[in-house]
Amino acid sequence: MRCVSTRGHDTASLTEALQRGLARDGGLYVPAQWPRFAAAAFAGADSLAAVATRLLQPFFADHVLADQVGAISAAAFNFPLPVIELRAPRTYLLELFHGPTGAFKDVGARFLAEVLSRLRSPSAPPVTVLAATSGDTGSAVAAAFHRRPGFQVAILFPDGRVSARQAHLLSCFGDNVQSFAVQGSFDDCQAMVKAAFADADLQARCPLTSANSISLGRLLPQAAYYAQVALAHWQRHQRALNFVIPTGNLGNGLAALYARSMGLPVGEVVLATNANRVLPEFLASGNYQPRASIATLANAMDVGAPSNLERLRALFASTAELTQAVTAVSVTDAAIAARIRRFFADEGRAICPHTAVAAEVLAGLREGGDQRDWCLVASADPVKFESIVEPLIGQSLAVPPSLEHWLQRPALATPIAATAAALRQQLLARQGSAIIAE
Ligand SMILES: *Cc1c(COP(=O)(O)O)cnc(C)c1O
């Protein structure tokens, strides 16, 4: 399938789009056409991997990997994504965090790693997967590419702005993974990555590939879990399922909208943001004003300029149509904390601060009299944020063995200034040593 840039001046094959990350005109790649599905297209597809295979097959039509979509999906979606019926009526919780690093980012990262591994020619020089992370992307990408032949991984995270367990998970892989603790914000990390991709000389000496939330290879597989959950709900209740999605860079939220625009029975999509209010303000006023992010309890959503915003706009003919079709609501830190406590009291379940943002938004809808079927999206395991969650619920949380495995390893991150030059120097130094080591 051809991809086009959101800015209209570049096209690419799917492979090029996956390998380049950013389009050459500075925009983001999106599929030139969206396939449309009737529910019958998924008859008999009852596992997530099976739904993903049918949903994603059209994007790989004519592609060298066309006959491997099923194998890629089976390898990537190898952990459960359970939907839990909550005590509150007509309310569900979609737990996306049972992958290797305890956040939904594992889904996209694992799919992307499978695709890029299969696309790589064994004689090609090693490529560096470069990712900025606000907390969870980096560890998901690191886990997905850890010890994969032909890949180096460089992770940039904002020092002091991630939880202790997140920091550990970002720094514990070793081998082909290097972690940089950036003396700055997540927005600084993103700017450094953008500068590296724009640096032709650096790219000539150290081939880079993107694994950020702008990667189509992460976005498309995320549409698959919305497809599967919405289809299952439709089959059982003959009603569309509505979703409240904790949102930062808009990768997860966009995936739900993509599933809906492909004809899946996804109802309303409400984007739940923390005190970084750029999206709710934009959708309320039609006026987009990016700004520096502020630190909140839901740190993986501390985003002042959502990187997928161009894709959200490109999905609709006009801003007016977009503001009709999607809503966003912002939640304060005080409300996040109160909701974690309340949710635990009402449902007997701990939720992470990001999931609590969504739960708070849904509570507001319910108070307004909304009785429809809603699914809360749980984006991370609460144990990753134990220093926030445990005092609120007055209990300690058990660490699942899959996470314990990584937390037992020593952590080692390299501190780095928040400049493009500092990153460039590190990547080149490392590239030299990688080639000698091989
Ligand atoms: C990344 C992340 C989010 C935000 O997802 P986006 O796709 O950037 O909108 C929410 N919660 C958690 C736990 C995350 O790691």
Short mmCIF file of C-alpha atoms and ligand atoms in Angstrom, two decimals:
data_model
loop_
_atom_site.label_atom_id
_atom_site.label_comp_id
_atom_site.label_asym_id
_atom_site.label_seq_id
_atom_site.Cartn_x
_atom_site.Cartn_y
_atom_site.Cartn_z
CA MET A 1 0.00 0.00 0.00
CA ARG A 2 1.20 3.52 -0.78
CA CYS A 3 1.59 6.00 2.03
CA VAL A 4 1.24 9.76 1.66
CA SER A 5 2.50 12.54 3.88
CA THR A 6 0.02 14.54 5.94
CA ARG A 7 1.63 17.62 4.36
CA GLY A 8 0.89 16.37 0.85
CA HIS A 9 4.37 16.61 -0.68
CA ASP A 10 5.75 13.11 -0.24
CA THR A 11 4.71 9.53 -0.90
CA ALA A 12 6.38 6.28 0.14
CA SER A 13 5.96 2.54 0.08
CA LEU A 14 5.00 0.99 3.40
CA THR A 15 8.61 -0.17 3.87
CA GLU A 16 9.97 3.32 3.24
CA ALA A 17 7.41 4.83 5.58
CA LEU A 18 8.35 2.34 8.31
CA GLN A 19 12.07 2.92 7.87
CA ARG A 20 11.99 6.70 7.52
CA GLY A 21 9.63 7.59 10.35
CA LEU A 22 9.12 11.25 9.45
CA ALA A 23 8.12 12.01 5.84
CA ARG A 24 10.62 13.96 3.74
CA ASP A 25 8.38 17.05 3.72
CA GLY A 26 8.32 17.06 7.54
CA GLY A 27 4.84 15.51 7.75
CA LEU A 28 3.75 12.06 8.91
CA TYR A 29 2.98 9.14 6.65
CA VAL A 30 -0.58 7.87 6.50
CA PRO A 31 -2.05 5.15 4.26
CA ALA A 32 -3.17 6.62 0.91
CA GLN A 33 -6.46 4.72 1.23
CA TRP A 34 -8.12 3.06 4.18
CA PRO A 35 -9.60 -0.39 3.67
CA ARG A 36 -13.25 -0.73 4.73
CA PHE A 37 -14.46 -3.83 6.51
CA ALA A 38 -17.89 -5.32 7.13
CA ALA A 39 -18.21 -7.25 10.40
CA ALA A 40 -18.56 -10.46 8.32
CA ALA A 41 -14.96 -10.00 7.15
CA PHE A 42 -13.88 -11.20 10.60
CA ALA A 43 -16.13 -14.27 10.81
CA GLY A 44 -14.24 -17.05 12.58
CA ALA A 45 -11.36 -14.77 13.62
CA ASP A 46 -11.60 -15.14 17.36
CA SER A 47 -8.08 -14.47 18.57
CA LEU A 48 -6.44 -11.08 18.56
CA ALA A 49 -3.76 -12.36 16.20
CA ALA A 50 -6.44 -13.59 13.78
CA VAL A 51 -8.32 -10.27 13.83
CA ALA A 52 -5.03 -8.39 13.44
CA THR A 53 -4.07 -10.53 10.46
CA ARG A 54 -7.28 -9.75 8.59
CA LEU A 55 -7.26 -6.08 9.55
CA LEU A 56 -3.64 -5.49 8.60
CA GLN A 57 -3.45 -7.69 5.48
CA PRO A 58 -4.63 -4.90 3.10
CA PHE A 59 -1.82 -2.61 4.28
CA PHE A 60 0.67 -5.30 3.28
CA ALA A 61 -0.93 -6.09 -0.09
CA ASP A 62 1.87 -6.19 -2.73
CA HIS A 63 4.42 -6.03 0.08
CA VAL A 64 7.33 -8.48 0.45
CA LEU A 65 5.87 -9.45 3.82
CA ALA A 66 2.33 -9.98 2.43
CA ASP A 67 2.35 -13.69 3.28
CA GLN A 68 3.91 -13.16 6.72
CA VAL A 69 1.26 -10.91 8.30
CA GLY A 70 -0.24 -13.87 10.16
CA ALA A 71 3.15 -14.97 11.53
CA ILE A 72 4.07 -11.39 12.47
CA SER A 73 0.75 -10.92 14.29
CA ALA A 74 1.08 -14.24 16.10
CA ALA A 75 4.61 -13.36 17.25
CA ALA A 76 3.71 -9.80 18.29
CA PHE A 77 0.39 -10.48 20.05
CA ASN A 78 1.68 -13.24 22.27
CA PHE A 79 0.25 -11.94 25.55
CA PRO A 80 -3.37 -11.52 26.71
CA LEU A 81 -5.27 -8.22 26.39
CA PRO A 82 -8.24 -9.02 28.65
CA VAL A 83 -11.50 -7.10 28.77
CA ILE A 84 -12.88 -7.04 32.31
CA GLU A 85 -16.51 -6.39 33.07
CA LEU A 86 -16.49 -3.94 35.98
CA ARG A 87 -19.01 -3.74 38.84
CA ALA A 88 -20.32 -0.44 37.46
CA PRO A 89 -23.01 -1.30 34.89
CA ARG A 90 -22.12 -1.33 31.20
CA THR A 91 -18.53 -0.50 32.01
CA TYR A 92 -15.49 -2.44 30.84
CA LEU A 93 -11.76 -2.25 31.38
CA LEU A 94 -9.44 -3.17 28.52
CA GLU A 95 -6.10 -4.14 30.08
CA LEU A 96 -3.38 -3.50 27.54
CA PHE A 97 -0.49 -3.95 29.96
CA HIS A 98 0.29 -7.66 30.19
CA GLY A 99 3.22 -7.49 27.77
CA PRO A 100 6.90 -7.71 28.73
CA THR A 101 7.25 -4.13 30.04
CA GLY A 102 3.81 -3.58 31.55
CA ALA A 103 2.35 -0.93 29.22
CA PHE A 104 0.33 -0.90 26.00
CA LYS A 105 3.42 0.24 24.11
CA ASP A 106 4.53 -3.42 24.03
CA VAL A 107 1.90 -4.18 21.38
CA GLY A 108 3.15 -1.70 18.80
CA ALA A 109 6.81 -2.15 19.65
CA ARG A 110 6.67 -5.93 19.26
CA PHE A 111 4.85 -5.69 15.92
CA LEU A 112 7.32 -3.10 14.61
CA ALA A 113 10.30 -5.20 15.72
CA GLU A 114 8.92 -8.28 13.94
CA VAL A 115 8.35 -6.28 10.75
CA LEU A 116 11.73 -4.52 10.73
CA SER A 117 13.59 -7.77 11.53
CA ARG A 118 11.97 -9.51 8.60
CA LEU A 119 12.70 -6.58 6.28
CA ARG A 120 16.36 -6.43 7.19
CA SER A 121 18.87 -7.91 4.82
CA PRO A 122 21.49 -9.93 6.70
CA SER A 123 24.30 -8.10 4.86
CA ALA A 124 23.04 -4.60 5.75
CA PRO A 125 25.00 -2.57 8.32
CA PRO A 126 23.50 -2.46 11.81
CA VAL A 127 20.71 0.06 12.18
CA THR A 128 20.04 2.06 15.33
CA VAL A 129 16.48 2.22 16.57
CA LEU A 130 16.21 5.68 18.10
CA ALA A 131 13.33 6.45 20.44
CA ALA A 132 12.43 9.30 22.77
CA THR A 133 10.28 8.19 25.65
CA SER A 134 8.10 9.85 28.24
CA GLY A 135 8.32 6.68 30.30
CA ASP A 136 7.03 3.52 28.64
CA THR A 137 7.89 3.61 24.93
CA GLY A 138 11.60 3.25 25.58
CA SER A 139 11.39 0.06 27.61
CA ALA A 140 8.84 -1.47 25.21
CA VAL A 141 11.10 -0.73 22.24
CA ALA A 142 14.18 -1.91 24.12
CA ALA A 143 12.48 -5.19 25.09
CA ALA A 144 11.18 -5.72 21.55
CA PHE A 145 14.62 -5.22 19.91
CA HIS A 146 16.78 -6.59 22.75
CA ARG A 147 19.39 -8.99 21.28
CA ARG A 148 17.85 -8.82 17.79
CA PRO A 149 20.69 -9.29 15.30
CA GLY A 150 21.38 -6.19 13.19
CA PHE A 151 19.79 -3.72 15.58
CA GLN A 152 21.18 -1.28 18.09
CA VAL A 153 18.76 0.61 20.32
CA ALA A 154 19.18 4.12 21.73
CA ILE A 155 16.58 5.31 24.23
CA LEU A 156 16.25 8.92 25.43
CA PHE A 157 14.25 9.58 28.58
CA PRO A 158 13.83 12.76 30.66
CA ASP A 159 15.95 12.27 33.79
CA GLY A 160 13.92 12.58 36.99
CA ARG A 161 10.58 12.71 35.17
CA VAL A 162 9.88 8.99 35.09
CA SER A 163 8.98 6.73 37.99
CA ALA A 164 11.74 4.74 39.71
CA ARG A 165 10.53 1.48 38.18
CA GLN A 166 10.13 3.08 34.77
CA ALA A 167 13.72 4.40 35.04
CA HIS A 168 14.93 0.93 35.98
CA LEU A 169 13.10 -0.70 33.09
CA LEU A 170 14.53 1.89 30.72
CA SER A 171 18.09 1.22 31.83
CA CYS A 172 18.34 -2.51 32.54
CA PHE A 173 18.65 -4.16 29.14
CA GLY A 174 22.31 -3.75 28.21
CA ASP A 175 23.67 -5.78 25.25
CA ASN A 176 22.54 -3.87 22.13
CA VAL A 177 20.49 -1.32 24.10
CA GLN A 178 21.84 2.00 25.37
CA SER A 179 19.79 4.35 27.57
CA PHE A 180 20.36 8.07 27.85
CA ALA A 181 19.08 10.04 30.84
CA VAL A 182 18.48 13.44 29.23
CA GLN A 183 18.87 16.54 31.39
CA GLY A 184 15.63 18.01 30.13
CA SER A 185 11.96 17.30 29.39
CA PHE A 186 10.30 14.73 27.13
CA ASP A 187 9.79 17.50 24.57
CA ASP A 188 13.58 18.00 24.60
CA CYS A 189 14.05 14.26 24.01
CA GLN A 190 11.67 14.40 21.04
CA ALA A 191 13.44 17.45 19.62
CA MET A 192 16.81 15.65 19.87
CA VAL A 193 15.45 12.64 18.01
CA LYS A 194 13.92 14.86 15.33
CA ALA A 195 17.25 16.66 14.90
CA ALA A 196 19.09 13.33 14.56
CA PHE A 197 16.73 12.21 11.81
CA ALA A 198 17.20 15.54 10.00
CA ASP A 199 21.02 15.18 10.19
CA ALA A 200 22.02 13.62 6.84
CA ASP A 201 25.70 13.31 7.76
CA LEU A 202 24.87 11.47 10.97
CA GLN A 203 22.47 9.16 9.12
CA ALA A 204 25.14 8.36 6.53
CA ARG A 205 27.50 7.20 9.28
CA CYS A 206 24.93 5.75 11.67
CA PRO A 207 21.77 4.51 9.94
CA LEU A 208 18.76 5.32 12.10
CA THR A 209 15.25 4.02 12.19
CA SER A 210 12.35 5.41 14.15
CA ALA A 211 10.29 3.62 16.74
CA ASN A 212 8.50 6.67 18.08
CA SER A 213 4.77 6.98 18.36
CA ILE A 214 4.87 8.46 14.85
CA SER A 215 5.84 5.05 13.46
CA LEU A 216 3.04 3.54 11.38
CA GLY A 217 4.41 0.16 12.41
CA ARG A 218 3.24 0.89 15.95
CA LEU A 219 -0.02 2.62 15.12
CA LEU A 220 -1.55 0.06 12.80
CA PRO A 221 -1.29 -2.94 15.16
CA GLN A 222 -2.90 -0.87 17.92
CA ALA A 223 -6.00 -0.57 15.73
CA ALA A 224 -6.22 -4.37 15.94
CA TYR A 225 -7.09 -4.54 19.64
CA TYR A 226 -9.83 -1.96 19.20
CA ALA A 227 -11.14 -3.99 16.28
CA GLN A 228 -11.16 -7.20 18.28
CA VAL A 229 -12.75 -5.75 21.41
CA ALA A 230 -15.39 -3.80 19.48
CA LEU A 231 -16.26 -6.83 17.33
CA ALA A 232 -16.61 -9.10 20.36
CA HIS A 233 -18.87 -6.55 22.05
CA TRP A 234 -20.96 -6.17 18.91
CA GLN A 235 -21.38 -9.92 18.59
CA ARG A 236 -22.54 -10.21 22.20
CA HIS A 237 -24.69 -7.10 22.56
CA GLN A 238 -25.37 -5.75 19.03
CA ARG A 239 -24.18 -2.37 20.25
CA ALA A 240 -21.14 -0.28 19.43
CA LEU A 241 -18.63 0.03 22.26
CA ASN A 242 -17.49 3.54 23.27
CA PHE A 243 -13.94 4.12 24.49
CA VAL A 244 -12.25 6.53 26.90
CA ILE A 245 -8.54 6.53 26.13
CA PRO A 246 -5.70 7.99 28.20
CA THR A 247 -3.91 10.21 25.71
CA GLY A 248 -0.55 11.91 25.29
CA ASN A 249 0.98 11.71 21.83
CA LEU A 250 -2.30 10.36 20.45
CA GLY A 251 -1.02 7.03 19.20
CA ASN A 252 -3.49 4.94 21.16
CA GLY A 253 -6.44 7.27 20.58
CA LEU A 254 -5.73 7.54 16.90
CA ALA A 255 -5.68 3.75 16.61
CA ALA A 256 -9.27 3.62 17.91
CA LEU A 257 -10.31 6.26 15.38
CA TYR A 258 -8.56 4.31 12.63
CA ALA A 259 -10.48 1.18 13.61
CA ARG A 260 -13.72 3.17 13.50
CA SER A 261 -12.95 4.69 10.11
CA MET A 262 -12.25 1.20 8.74
CA GLY A 263 -15.84 0.25 9.60
CA LEU A 264 -15.36 -1.48 12.96
CA PRO A 265 -18.14 -0.99 15.55
CA VAL A 266 -16.24 1.54 17.64
CA GLY A 267 -18.68 4.13 18.98
CA GLU A 268 -17.61 7.35 20.59
CA VAL A 269 -13.96 7.99 21.28
CA VAL A 270 -13.14 10.33 24.16
CA LEU A 271 -9.51 11.31 24.63
CA ALA A 272 -8.61 11.73 28.29
CA THR A 273 -5.63 14.00 28.99
CA ASN A 274 -3.89 15.07 32.17
CA ALA A 275 -3.27 18.76 33.00
CA ASN A 276 -1.53 19.14 29.62
CA ARG A 277 -4.63 20.58 28.00
CA VAL A 278 -3.55 21.24 24.43
CA LEU A 279 -5.89 18.67 22.88
CA PRO A 280 -9.08 19.55 24.80
CA GLU A 281 -8.48 23.20 24.04
CA PHE A 282 -7.90 22.52 20.38
CA LEU A 283 -11.01 20.35 20.05
CA ALA A 284 -13.13 22.91 21.89
CA SER A 285 -11.89 25.97 20.01
CA GLY A 286 -10.44 24.69 16.72
CA ASN A 287 -7.30 26.54 17.70
CA TYR A 288 -4.10 24.50 18.09
CA GLN A 289 -1.57 25.97 20.49
CA PRO A 290 1.34 23.64 21.29
CA ARG A 291 3.37 24.53 24.35
CA ALA A 292 5.92 23.15 26.80
CA SER A 293 4.66 20.14 28.73
CA ILE A 294 4.09 20.23 32.47
CA ALA A 295 4.91 17.34 34.81
CA THR A 296 1.92 15.37 36.17
CA LEU A 297 1.21 12.11 37.99
CA ALA A 298 0.39 10.53 34.61
CA ASN A 299 3.89 11.20 33.27
CA ALA A 300 3.68 9.12 30.08
CA MET A 301 1.07 11.65 28.94
CA ASP A 302 3.08 14.79 29.73
CA VAL A 303 2.98 16.08 26.19
CA GLY A 304 2.61 19.69 25.11
CA ALA A 305 2.69 19.06 21.37
CA PRO A 306 1.10 15.68 20.52
CA SER A 307 3.25 14.15 17.81
CA ASN A 308 0.32 12.49 16.02
CA LEU A 309 -1.82 15.61 15.82
CA GLU A 310 -1.18 15.97 12.09
CA ARG A 311 -2.56 12.50 11.58
CA LEU A 312 -5.66 13.31 13.61
CA ARG A 313 -6.28 16.36 11.43
CA ALA A 314 -5.59 14.39 8.23
CA LEU A 315 -8.31 11.89 9.12
CA PHE A 316 -11.04 14.52 8.73
CA ALA A 317 -11.90 16.85 5.85
CA SER A 318 -12.00 19.94 8.06
CA THR A 319 -11.34 21.08 11.61
CA ALA A 320 -15.09 21.49 12.05
CA GLU A 321 -15.65 17.83 11.14
CA LEU A 322 -12.87 16.76 13.50
CA THR A 323 -14.19 18.72 16.48
CA GLN A 324 -17.61 17.12 15.86
CA ALA A 325 -16.21 13.59 15.73
CA VAL A 326 -13.80 13.54 18.67
CA THR A 327 -13.84 15.01 22.15
CA ALA A 328 -11.11 15.40 24.76
CA VAL A 329 -11.29 16.12 28.47
CA SER A 330 -8.49 17.21 30.82
CA VAL A 331 -8.03 15.96 34.40
CA THR A 332 -5.99 17.51 37.23
CA ASP A 333 -3.49 15.64 39.41
CA ALA A 334 -5.79 16.01 42.42
CA ALA A 335 -8.59 14.32 40.49
CA ILE A 336 -6.22 11.53 39.34
CA ALA A 337 -5.25 10.77 42.94
CA ALA A 338 -8.84 10.86 44.16
CA ARG A 339 -9.94 8.59 41.31
CA ILE A 340 -7.26 5.95 42.02
CA ARG A 341 -8.56 5.74 45.59
CA ARG A 342 -12.22 5.76 44.60
CA PHE A 343 -11.79 3.19 41.84
CA PHE A 344 -10.06 0.88 44.27
CA ALA A 345 -12.89 1.29 46.78
CA ASP A 346 -15.62 0.75 44.15
CA GLU A 347 -14.04 -1.91 41.97
CA GLY A 348 -11.43 -3.55 44.18
CA ARG A 349 -8.78 -2.92 41.52
CA ALA A 350 -5.69 -0.76 41.45
CA ILE A 351 -5.26 1.37 38.34
CA CYS A 352 -2.26 3.36 37.16
CA PRO A 353 -2.42 7.18 37.07
CA HIS A 354 -2.93 7.19 33.27
CA THR A 355 -5.84 4.78 33.48
CA ALA A 356 -7.20 6.93 36.32
CA VAL A 357 -7.33 9.90 33.94
CA ALA A 358 -9.68 7.90 31.73
CA ALA A 359 -11.67 6.62 34.72
CA GLU A 360 -12.15 10.18 35.95
CA VAL A 361 -13.40 11.31 32.54
CA LEU A 362 -15.86 8.41 32.43
CA ALA A 363 -17.05 9.23 35.95
CA GLY A 364 -17.88 12.71 34.66
CA LEU A 365 -19.87 11.24 31.78
CA ARG A 366 -21.78 8.92 34.11
CA GLU A 367 -22.58 11.83 36.43
CA GLY A 368 -23.99 13.61 33.40
CA GLY A 369 -26.40 10.68 32.90
CA ASP A 370 -24.59 8.74 30.17
CA GLN A 371 -25.76 5.10 30.34
CA ARG A 372 -24.14 3.74 27.22
CA ASP A 373 -21.54 0.95 27.02
CA TRP A 374 -18.12 2.36 27.80
CA CYS A 375 -14.72 0.74 27.81
CA LEU A 376 -11.93 2.28 29.85
CA VAL A 377 -8.53 1.69 28.38
CA ALA A 378 -5.92 0.67 30.96
CA SER A 379 -2.56 1.69 29.52
CA ALA A 380 -0.08 0.56 32.18
CA ASP A 381 0.30 -1.84 35.05
CA PRO A 382 -0.17 0.09 38.32
CA VAL A 383 2.96 -1.58 39.76
CA LYS A 384 5.06 0.62 37.48
CA PHE A 385 3.78 3.58 39.51
CA GLU A 386 3.78 1.99 42.93
CA SER A 387 5.08 5.11 44.71
CA ILE A 388 1.92 6.97 43.60
CA VAL A 389 -0.63 4.15 43.75
CA GLU A 390 0.31 2.22 46.90
CA PRO A 391 -0.09 5.11 49.38
CA LEU A 392 -3.45 5.99 47.82
CA ILE A 393 -4.92 2.52 48.11
CA GLY A 394 -3.11 1.62 51.35
CA GLN A 395 -1.83 -1.69 49.98
CA SER A 396 1.26 -2.93 48.28
CA LEU A 397 1.00 -4.33 44.77
CA ALA A 398 2.49 -7.62 43.63
CA VAL A 399 5.00 -7.31 40.77
CA PRO A 400 4.20 -9.78 37.98
CA PRO A 401 7.07 -12.21 37.15
CA SER A 402 7.46 -10.77 33.65
CA LEU A 403 8.40 -7.37 35.13
CA GLU A 404 10.34 -8.81 38.07
CA HIS A 405 12.61 -10.49 35.55
CA TRP A 406 13.78 -7.07 34.28
CA LEU A 407 13.76 -5.31 37.65
CA GLN A 408 16.27 -7.87 38.97
CA ARG A 409 18.84 -6.72 36.41
CA PRO A 410 21.24 -3.86 37.19
CA ALA A 411 20.31 -0.49 35.66
CA LEU A 412 22.78 1.70 33.80
CA ALA A 413 21.87 4.91 31.95
CA THR A 414 24.27 7.48 30.48
CA PRO A 415 23.49 11.07 31.51
CA ILE A 416 23.41 13.39 28.50
CA ALA A 417 22.79 17.11 27.90
CA ALA A 418 19.53 17.97 26.14
CA THR A 419 21.20 18.96 22.87
CA ALA A 420 21.31 17.49 19.39
CA ALA A 421 25.11 17.75 19.45
CA ALA A 422 25.41 15.60 22.57
CA LEU A 423 23.25 12.87 21.05
CA ARG A 424 25.14 13.01 17.77
CA GLN A 425 28.44 12.53 19.57
CA GLN A 426 27.14 9.58 21.56
CA LEU A 427 25.63 7.85 18.53
CA LEU A 428 28.79 8.23 16.48
CA ALA A 429 31.03 7.02 19.31
CA ARG A 430 28.83 4.02 19.78
CA GLN A 431 28.52 3.26 16.08
CA GLY A 432 32.32 3.06 15.88
CA SER A 433 32.49 0.60 18.74
CA ALA A 434 29.59 -1.47 17.39
CA ILE A 435 31.37 -1.96 14.08
CA ILE A 436 34.62 -2.93 15.80
CA ALA A 437 32.74 -5.34 18.05
CA GLU A 438 31.19 -7.06 15.06
C1 LIG B 1 2.30 6.29 26.15
C2 LIG B 1 1.32 6.16 27.23
C3 LIG B 1 0.11 6.84 27.19
C4 LIG B 1 -0.23 7.80 26.08
O1 LIG B 1 -0.38 7.16 24.85
P1 LIG B 1 -0.30 7.97 23.50
O2 LIG B 1 -0.36 6.96 22.43
O3 LIG B 1 1.02 8.71 23.50
O4 LIG B 1 -1.43 8.92 23.49
C5 LIG B 1 -0.80 6.62 28.19
N1 LIG B 1 -0.52 5.79 29.22
C6 LIG B 1 0.64 5.13 29.29
C7 LIG B 1 0.90 4.24 30.46
C8 LIG B 1 1.61 5.29 28.30
O5 LIG B 1 2.76 4.63 28.39
#
